[in-house]
PDB file of C-alpha atoms in Angstrom:
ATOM      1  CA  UNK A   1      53.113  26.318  28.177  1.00  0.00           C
ATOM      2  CA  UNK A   2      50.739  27.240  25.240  1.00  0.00           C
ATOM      3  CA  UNK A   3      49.135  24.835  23.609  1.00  0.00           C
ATOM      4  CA  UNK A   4      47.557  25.584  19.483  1.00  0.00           C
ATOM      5  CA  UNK A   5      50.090  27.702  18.692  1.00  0.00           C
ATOM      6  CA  UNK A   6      49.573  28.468  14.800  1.00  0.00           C
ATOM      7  CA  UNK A   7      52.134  27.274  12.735  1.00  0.00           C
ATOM      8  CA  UNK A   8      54.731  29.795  11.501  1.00  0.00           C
ATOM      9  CA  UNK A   9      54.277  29.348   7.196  1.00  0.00           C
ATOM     10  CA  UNK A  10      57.988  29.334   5.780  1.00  0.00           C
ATOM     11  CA  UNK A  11      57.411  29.990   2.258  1.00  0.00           C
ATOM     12  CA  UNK A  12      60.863  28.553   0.314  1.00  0.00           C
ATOM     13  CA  UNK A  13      61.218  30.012  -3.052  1.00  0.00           C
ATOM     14  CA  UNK A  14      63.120  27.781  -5.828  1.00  0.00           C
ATOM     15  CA  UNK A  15      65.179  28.431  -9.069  1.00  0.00           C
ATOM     16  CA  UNK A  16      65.171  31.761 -11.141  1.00  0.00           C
ATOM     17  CA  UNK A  17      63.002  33.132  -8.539  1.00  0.00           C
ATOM     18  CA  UNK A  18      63.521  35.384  -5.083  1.00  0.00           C
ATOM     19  CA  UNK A  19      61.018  35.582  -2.247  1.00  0.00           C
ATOM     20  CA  UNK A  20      59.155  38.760  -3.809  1.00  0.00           C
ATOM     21  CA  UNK A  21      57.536  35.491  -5.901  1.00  0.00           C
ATOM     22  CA  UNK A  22      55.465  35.029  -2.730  1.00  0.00           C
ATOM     23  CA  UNK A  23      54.854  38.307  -2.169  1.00  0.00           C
ATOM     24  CA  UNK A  24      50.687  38.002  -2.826  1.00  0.00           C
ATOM     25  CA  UNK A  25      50.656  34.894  -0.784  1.00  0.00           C
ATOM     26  CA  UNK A  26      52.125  36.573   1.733  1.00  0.00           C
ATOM     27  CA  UNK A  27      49.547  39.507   1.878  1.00  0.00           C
ATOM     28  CA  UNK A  28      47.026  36.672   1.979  1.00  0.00           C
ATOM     29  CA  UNK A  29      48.336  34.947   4.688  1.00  0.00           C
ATOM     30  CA  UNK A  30      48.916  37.940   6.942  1.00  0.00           C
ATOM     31  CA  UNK A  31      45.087  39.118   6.781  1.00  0.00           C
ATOM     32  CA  UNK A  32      44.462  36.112   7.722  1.00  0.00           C
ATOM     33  CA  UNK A  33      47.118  36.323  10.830  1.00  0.00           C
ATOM     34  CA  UNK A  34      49.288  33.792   9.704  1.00  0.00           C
ATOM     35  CA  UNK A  35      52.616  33.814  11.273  1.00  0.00           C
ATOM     36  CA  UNK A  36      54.908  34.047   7.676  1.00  0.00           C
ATOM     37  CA  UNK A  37      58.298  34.275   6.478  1.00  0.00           C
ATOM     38  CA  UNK A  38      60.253  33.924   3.369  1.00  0.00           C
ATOM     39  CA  UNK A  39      64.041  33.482   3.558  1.00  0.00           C
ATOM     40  CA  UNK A  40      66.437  33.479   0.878  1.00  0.00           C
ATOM     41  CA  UNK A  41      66.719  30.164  -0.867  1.00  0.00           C
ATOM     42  CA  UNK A  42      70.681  30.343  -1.529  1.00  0.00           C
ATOM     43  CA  UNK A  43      69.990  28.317  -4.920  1.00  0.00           C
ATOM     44  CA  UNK A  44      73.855  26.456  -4.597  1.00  0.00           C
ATOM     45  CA  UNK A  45      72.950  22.976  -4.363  1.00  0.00           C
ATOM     46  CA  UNK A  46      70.606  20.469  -2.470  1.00  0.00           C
ATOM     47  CA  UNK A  47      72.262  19.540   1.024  1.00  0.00           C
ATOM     48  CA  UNK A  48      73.334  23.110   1.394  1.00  0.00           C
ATOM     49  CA  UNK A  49      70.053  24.849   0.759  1.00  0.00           C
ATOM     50  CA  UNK A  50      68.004  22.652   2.851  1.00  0.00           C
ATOM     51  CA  UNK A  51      70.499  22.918   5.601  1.00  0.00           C
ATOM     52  CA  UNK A  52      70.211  26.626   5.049  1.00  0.00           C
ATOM     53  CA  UNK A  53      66.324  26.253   5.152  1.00  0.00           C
ATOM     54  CA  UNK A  54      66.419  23.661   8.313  1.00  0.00           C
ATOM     55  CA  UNK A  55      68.242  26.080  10.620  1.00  0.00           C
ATOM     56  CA  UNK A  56      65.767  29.026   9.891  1.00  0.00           C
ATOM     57  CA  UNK A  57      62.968  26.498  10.708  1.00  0.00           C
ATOM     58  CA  UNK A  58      64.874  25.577  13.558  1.00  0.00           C
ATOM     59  CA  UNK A  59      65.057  29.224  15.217  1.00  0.00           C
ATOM     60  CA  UNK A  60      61.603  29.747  14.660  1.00  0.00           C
ATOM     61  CA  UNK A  61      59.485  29.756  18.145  1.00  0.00           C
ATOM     62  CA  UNK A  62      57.080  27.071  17.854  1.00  0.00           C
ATOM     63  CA  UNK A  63      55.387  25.030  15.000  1.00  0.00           C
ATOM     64  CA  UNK A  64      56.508  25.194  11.062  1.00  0.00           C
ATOM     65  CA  UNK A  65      54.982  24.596   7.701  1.00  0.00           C
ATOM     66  CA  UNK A  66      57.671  24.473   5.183  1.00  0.00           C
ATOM     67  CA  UNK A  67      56.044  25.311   1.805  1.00  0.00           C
ATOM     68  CA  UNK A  68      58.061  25.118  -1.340  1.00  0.00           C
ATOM     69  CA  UNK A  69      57.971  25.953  -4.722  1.00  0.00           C
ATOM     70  CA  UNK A  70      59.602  24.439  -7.676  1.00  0.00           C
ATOM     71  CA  UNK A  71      62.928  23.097  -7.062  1.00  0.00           C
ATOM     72  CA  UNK A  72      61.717  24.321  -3.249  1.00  0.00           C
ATOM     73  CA  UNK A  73      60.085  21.287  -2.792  1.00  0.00           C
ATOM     74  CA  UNK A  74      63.069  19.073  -2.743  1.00  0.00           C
ATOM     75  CA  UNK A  75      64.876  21.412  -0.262  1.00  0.00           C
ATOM     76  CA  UNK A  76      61.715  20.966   1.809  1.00  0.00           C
ATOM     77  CA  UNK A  77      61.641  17.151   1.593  1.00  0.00           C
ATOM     78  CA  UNK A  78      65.020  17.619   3.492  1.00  0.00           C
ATOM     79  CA  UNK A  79      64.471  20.715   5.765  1.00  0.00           C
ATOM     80  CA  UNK A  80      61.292  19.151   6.795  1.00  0.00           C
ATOM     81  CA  UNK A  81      63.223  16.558   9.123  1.00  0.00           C
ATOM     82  CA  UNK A  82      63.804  19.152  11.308  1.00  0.00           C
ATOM     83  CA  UNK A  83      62.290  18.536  14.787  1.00  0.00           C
ATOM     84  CA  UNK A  84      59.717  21.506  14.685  1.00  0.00           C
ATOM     85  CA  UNK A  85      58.555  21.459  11.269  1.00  0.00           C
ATOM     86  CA  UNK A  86      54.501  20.079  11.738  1.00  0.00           C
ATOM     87  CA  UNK A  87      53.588  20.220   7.982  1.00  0.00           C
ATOM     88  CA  UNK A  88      54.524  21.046   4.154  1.00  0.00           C
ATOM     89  CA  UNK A  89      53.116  22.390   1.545  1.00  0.00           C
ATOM     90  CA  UNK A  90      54.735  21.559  -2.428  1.00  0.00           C
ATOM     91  CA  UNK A  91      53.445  24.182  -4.877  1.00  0.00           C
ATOM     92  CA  UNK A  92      54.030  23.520  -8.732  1.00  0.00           C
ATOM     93  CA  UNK A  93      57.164  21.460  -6.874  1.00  0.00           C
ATOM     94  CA  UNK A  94      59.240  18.450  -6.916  1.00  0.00           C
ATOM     95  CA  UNK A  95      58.621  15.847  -4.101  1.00  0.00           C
ATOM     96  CA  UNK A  96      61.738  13.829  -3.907  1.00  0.00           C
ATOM     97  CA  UNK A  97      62.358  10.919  -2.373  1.00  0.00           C
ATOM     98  CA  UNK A  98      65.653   9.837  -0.654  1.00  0.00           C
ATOM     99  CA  UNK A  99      68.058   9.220  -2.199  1.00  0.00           C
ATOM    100  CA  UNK A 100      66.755  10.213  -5.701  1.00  0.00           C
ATOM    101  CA  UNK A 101      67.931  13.592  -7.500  1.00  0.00           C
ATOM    102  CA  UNK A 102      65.841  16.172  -9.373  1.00  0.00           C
ATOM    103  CA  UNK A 103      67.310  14.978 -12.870  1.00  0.00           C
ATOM    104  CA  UNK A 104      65.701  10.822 -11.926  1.00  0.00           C
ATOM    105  CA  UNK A 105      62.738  12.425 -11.155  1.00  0.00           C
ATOM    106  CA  UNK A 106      62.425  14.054 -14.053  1.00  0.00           C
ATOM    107  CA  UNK A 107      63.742  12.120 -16.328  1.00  0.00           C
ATOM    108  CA  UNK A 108      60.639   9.372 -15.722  1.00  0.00           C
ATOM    109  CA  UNK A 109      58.746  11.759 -17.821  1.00  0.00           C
ATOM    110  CA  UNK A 110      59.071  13.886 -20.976  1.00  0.00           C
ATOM    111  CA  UNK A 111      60.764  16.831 -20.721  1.00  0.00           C
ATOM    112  CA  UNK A 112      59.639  20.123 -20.580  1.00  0.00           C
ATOM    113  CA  UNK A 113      60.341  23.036 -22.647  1.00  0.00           C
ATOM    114  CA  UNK A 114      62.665  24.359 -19.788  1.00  0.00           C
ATOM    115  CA  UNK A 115      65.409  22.226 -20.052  1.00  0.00           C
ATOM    116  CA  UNK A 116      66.149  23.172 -24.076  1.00  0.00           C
ATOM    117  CA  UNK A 117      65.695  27.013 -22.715  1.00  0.00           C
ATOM    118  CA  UNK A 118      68.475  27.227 -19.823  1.00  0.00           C
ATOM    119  CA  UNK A 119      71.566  29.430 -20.538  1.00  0.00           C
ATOM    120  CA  UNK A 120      74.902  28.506 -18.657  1.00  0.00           C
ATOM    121  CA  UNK A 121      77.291  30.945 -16.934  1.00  0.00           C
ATOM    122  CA  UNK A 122      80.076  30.115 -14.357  1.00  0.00           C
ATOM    123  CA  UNK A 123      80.485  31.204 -11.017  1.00  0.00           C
ATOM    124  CA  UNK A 124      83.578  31.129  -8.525  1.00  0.00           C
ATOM    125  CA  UNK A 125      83.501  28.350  -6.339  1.00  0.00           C
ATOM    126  CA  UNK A 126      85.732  26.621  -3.743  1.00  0.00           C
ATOM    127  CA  UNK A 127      88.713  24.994  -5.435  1.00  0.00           C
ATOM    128  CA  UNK A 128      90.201  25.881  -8.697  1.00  0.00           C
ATOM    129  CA  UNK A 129      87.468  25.723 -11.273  1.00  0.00           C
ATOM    130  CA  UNK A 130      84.416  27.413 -11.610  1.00  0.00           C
ATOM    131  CA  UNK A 131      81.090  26.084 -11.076  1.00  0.00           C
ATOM    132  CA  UNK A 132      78.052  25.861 -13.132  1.00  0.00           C
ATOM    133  CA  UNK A 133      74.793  27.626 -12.907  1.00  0.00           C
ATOM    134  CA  UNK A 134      71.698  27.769 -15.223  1.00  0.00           C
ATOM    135  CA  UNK A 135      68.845  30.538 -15.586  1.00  0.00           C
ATOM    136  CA  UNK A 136      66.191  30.367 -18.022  1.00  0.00           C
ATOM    137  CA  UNK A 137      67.086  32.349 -21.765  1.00  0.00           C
ATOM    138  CA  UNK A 138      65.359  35.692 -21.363  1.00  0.00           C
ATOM    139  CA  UNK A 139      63.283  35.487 -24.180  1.00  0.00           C
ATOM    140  CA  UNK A 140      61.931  31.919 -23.218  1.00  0.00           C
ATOM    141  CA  UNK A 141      61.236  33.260 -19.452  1.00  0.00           C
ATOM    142  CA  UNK A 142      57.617  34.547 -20.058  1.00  0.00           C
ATOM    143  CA  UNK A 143      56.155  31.304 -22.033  1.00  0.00           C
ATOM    144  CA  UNK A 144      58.112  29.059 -19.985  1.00  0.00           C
ATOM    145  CA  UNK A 145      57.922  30.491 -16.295  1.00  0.00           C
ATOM    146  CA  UNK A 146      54.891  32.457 -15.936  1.00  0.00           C
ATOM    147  CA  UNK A 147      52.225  32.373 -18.751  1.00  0.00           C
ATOM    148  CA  UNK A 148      49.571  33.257 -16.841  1.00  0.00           C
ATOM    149  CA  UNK A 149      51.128  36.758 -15.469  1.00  0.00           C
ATOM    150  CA  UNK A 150      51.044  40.077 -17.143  1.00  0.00           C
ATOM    151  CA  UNK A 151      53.773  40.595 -20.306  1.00  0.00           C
ATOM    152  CA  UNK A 152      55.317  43.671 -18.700  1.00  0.00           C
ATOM    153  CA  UNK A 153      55.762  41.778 -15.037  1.00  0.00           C
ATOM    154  CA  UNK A 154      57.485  39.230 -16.626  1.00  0.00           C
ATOM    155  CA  UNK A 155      59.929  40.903 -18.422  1.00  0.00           C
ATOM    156  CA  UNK A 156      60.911  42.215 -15.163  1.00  0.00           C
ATOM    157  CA  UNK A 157      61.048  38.744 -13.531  1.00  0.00           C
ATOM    158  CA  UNK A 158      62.966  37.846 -16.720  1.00  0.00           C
ATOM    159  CA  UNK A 159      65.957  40.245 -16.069  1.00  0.00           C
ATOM    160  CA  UNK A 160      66.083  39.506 -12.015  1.00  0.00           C
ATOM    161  CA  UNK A 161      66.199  35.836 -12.126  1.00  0.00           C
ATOM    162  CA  UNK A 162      68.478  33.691  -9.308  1.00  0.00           C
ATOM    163  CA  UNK A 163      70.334  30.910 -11.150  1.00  0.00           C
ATOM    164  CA  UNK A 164      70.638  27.764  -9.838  1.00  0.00           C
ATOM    165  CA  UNK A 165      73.573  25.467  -9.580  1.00  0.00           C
ATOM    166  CA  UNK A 166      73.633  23.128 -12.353  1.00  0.00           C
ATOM    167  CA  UNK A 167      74.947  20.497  -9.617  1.00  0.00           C
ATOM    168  CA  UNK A 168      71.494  21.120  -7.799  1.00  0.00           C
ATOM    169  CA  UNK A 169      70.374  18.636 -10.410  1.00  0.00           C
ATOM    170  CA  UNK A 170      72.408  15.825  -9.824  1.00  0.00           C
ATOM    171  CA  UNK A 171      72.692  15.672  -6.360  1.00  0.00           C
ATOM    172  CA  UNK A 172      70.553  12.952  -4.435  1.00  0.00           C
ATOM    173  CA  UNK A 173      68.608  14.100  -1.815  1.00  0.00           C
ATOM    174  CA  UNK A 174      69.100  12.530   2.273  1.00  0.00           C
ATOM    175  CA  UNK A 175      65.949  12.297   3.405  1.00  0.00           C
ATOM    176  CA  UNK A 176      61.839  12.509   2.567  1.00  0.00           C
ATOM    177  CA  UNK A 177      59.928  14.161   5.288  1.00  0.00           C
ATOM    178  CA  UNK A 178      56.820  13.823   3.836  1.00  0.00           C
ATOM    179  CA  UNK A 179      56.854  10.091   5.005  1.00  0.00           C
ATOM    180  CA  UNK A 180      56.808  11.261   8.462  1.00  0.00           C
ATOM    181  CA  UNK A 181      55.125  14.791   8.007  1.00  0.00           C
ATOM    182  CA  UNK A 182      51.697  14.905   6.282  1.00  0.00           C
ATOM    183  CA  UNK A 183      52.065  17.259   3.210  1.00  0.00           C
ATOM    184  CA  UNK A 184      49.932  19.096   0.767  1.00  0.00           C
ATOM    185  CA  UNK A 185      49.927  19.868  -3.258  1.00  0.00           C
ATOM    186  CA  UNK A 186      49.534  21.889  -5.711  1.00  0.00           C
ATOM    187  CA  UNK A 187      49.604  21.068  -9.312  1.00  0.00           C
ATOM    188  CA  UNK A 188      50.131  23.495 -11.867  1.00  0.00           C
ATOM    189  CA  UNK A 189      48.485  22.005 -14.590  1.00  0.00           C
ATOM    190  CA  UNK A 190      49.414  23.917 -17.953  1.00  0.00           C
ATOM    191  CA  UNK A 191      53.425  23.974 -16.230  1.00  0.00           C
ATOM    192  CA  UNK A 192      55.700  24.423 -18.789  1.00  0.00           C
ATOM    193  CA  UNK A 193      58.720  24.317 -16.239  1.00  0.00           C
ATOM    194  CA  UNK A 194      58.276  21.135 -14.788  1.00  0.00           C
ATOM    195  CA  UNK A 195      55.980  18.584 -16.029  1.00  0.00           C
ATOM    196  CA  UNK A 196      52.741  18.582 -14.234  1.00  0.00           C
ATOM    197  CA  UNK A 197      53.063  14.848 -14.231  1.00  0.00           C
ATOM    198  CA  UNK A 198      56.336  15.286 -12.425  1.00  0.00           C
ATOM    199  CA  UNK A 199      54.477  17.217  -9.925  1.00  0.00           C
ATOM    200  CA  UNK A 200      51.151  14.982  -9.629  1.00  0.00           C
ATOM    201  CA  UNK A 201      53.666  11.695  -9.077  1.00  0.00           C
ATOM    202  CA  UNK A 202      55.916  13.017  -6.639  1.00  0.00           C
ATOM    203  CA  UNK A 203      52.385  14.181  -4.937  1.00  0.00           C
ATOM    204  CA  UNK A 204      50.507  11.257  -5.161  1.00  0.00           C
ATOM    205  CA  UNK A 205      53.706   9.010  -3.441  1.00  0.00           C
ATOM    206  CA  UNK A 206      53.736  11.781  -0.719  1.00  0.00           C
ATOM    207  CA  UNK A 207      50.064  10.688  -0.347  1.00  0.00           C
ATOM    208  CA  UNK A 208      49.670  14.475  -0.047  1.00  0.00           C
ATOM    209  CA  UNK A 209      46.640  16.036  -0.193  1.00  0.00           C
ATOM    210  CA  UNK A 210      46.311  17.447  -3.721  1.00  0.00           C
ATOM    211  CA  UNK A 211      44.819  20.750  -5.189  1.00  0.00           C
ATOM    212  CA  UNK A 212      45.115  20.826  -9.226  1.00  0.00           C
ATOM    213  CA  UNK A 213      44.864  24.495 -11.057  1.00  0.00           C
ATOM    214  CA  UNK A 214      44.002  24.240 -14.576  1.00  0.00           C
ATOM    215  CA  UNK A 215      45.599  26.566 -16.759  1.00  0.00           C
ATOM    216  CA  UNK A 216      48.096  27.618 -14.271  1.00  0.00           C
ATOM    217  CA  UNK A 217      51.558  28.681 -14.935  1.00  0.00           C
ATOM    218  CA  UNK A 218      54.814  27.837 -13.287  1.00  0.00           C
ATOM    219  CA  UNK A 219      54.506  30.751 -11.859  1.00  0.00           C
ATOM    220  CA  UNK A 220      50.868  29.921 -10.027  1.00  0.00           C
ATOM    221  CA  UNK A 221      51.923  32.025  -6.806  1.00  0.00           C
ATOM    222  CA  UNK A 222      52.325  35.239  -8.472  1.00  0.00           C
ATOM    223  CA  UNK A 223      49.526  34.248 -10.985  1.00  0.00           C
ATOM    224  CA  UNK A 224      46.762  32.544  -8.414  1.00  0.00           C
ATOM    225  CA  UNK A 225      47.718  33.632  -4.833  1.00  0.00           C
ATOM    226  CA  UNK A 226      44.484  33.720  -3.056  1.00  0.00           C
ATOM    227  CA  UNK A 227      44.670  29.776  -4.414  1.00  0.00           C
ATOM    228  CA  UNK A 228      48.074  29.141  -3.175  1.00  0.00           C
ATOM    229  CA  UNK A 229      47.546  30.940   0.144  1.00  0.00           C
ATOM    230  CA  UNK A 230      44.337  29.136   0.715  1.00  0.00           C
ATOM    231  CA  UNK A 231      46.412  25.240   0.570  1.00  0.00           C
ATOM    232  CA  UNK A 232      48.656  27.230   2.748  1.00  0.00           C
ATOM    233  CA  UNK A 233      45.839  27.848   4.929  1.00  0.00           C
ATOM    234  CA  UNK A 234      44.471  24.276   5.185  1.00  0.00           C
ATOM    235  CA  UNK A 235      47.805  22.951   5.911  1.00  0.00           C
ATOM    236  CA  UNK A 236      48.416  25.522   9.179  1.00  0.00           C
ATOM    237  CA  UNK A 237      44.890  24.842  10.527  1.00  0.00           C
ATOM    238  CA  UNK A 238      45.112  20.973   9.962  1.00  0.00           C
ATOM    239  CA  UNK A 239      48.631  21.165  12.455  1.00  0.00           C
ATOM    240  CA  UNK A 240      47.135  23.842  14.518  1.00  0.00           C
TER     241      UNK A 240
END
């Protein structure tokens, strides 16, 4: 058997967002031969994402470092009760606690210029009506999501967002695994997605080891990845 196997970084994207959002992280990360991958967040409510997430962990030879962004961070809070997961990592994120849902979290704190700025469309879902999803209005998306990235990238990121399902917010989440798995964070401190004080109290509970950026966006891992991929970095060598 081998023993100091590096960790395997599973980089979870959140809300109006794919995984090309880690896509300098992940650059970072691989010079510096760290195992990495970046599934698909499916973006259709809590217990279903992180069950999602959970089973990719699960199939993944050896050690796991769940690292989440955004909304991300509550699916890892889930995922990360799964048996091989060593570590996580919450970047510009929500650290929930069980049973609490994003909206309680949130709602402890002022609001922040997201929530006036989603759009709603409707989406088939099991049963006869329609479900809910949000993305953020277009013209909101640069100021709002990623500030600190280039106009012209962000008009892309604008038109190629994932909504969410609006239900994502109300639903409580079924576990914390940062009581049990020691964790890491990031605070994005000019955030204009989710307050950074959302992001420094959900850390500071976790007891997690915190990094603050000043002056970064939402956005931080396409804006500061070297940063973000560094956290990452501490986190796989400290469960090495």
């Amino acid at each position: 058997m081998t023993t100091n196997t590096t960790p395997t970084a599973v980089l979870v994207h959140g809300a109006f967002a794919d995984a090309a959002s880690w896509t300098g992280v992940i650059a970072e990360l691989q010079n510096h031969d760290i195992p990495v991958v970046a599934p698909p967040n499916p973006l259709r409510g809590l217990a279903s994402d992180a069950a999602y997430i959970a089973s990719v962990a699960a199939q993944i030879d050896g050690p796991v470092v769940l690292v989440g962004h955004s909304y991300g961070g509550a699916i890892i809070s889930v995922a990360g009760a799964a048996e091989n997961v060593v570590g996580l990592v919450y970047v510009a994120a929500y650290v929930t606690e069980e049973g609490e849902s994003l909206g309680e979290l949130q709602g402890r704190f002022p609001l922040s210029p997201l929530v006036s700025n989603l759009k709603e469309a409707t989406y088939p879902a099991e049963g006869s009506e329609p479900a809910v999803e949000v993305t953020i209005k277009a013209e909101a998306f640069p100021d709002i999501f990623a500030a600190d990235v280039p106009a012209a990238a962000t008009k892309v990121l604008a038109v190629a967002q994932r909504p969410l399902a609006a239900s994502a917010f109300t639903e409580t989440a079924s576990a914390a695994a940062w009581k049990t798995k020691p964790s890491w964070a990031l605070v994005a401190g000019a955030d204009q997605a989710i307050n950074p004080e959302v992001e420094r109290f959900g850390a500071k509970r976790a007891g997690a080891t915190i990094v603050e950026i000043e002056g970064a966006s939402h956005a931080v891992a396409v804006s500061r990845p070297k940063e973000v991929a560094e956290l990452i970095r501490d986190a796989v060598r400290a469960t090495s």
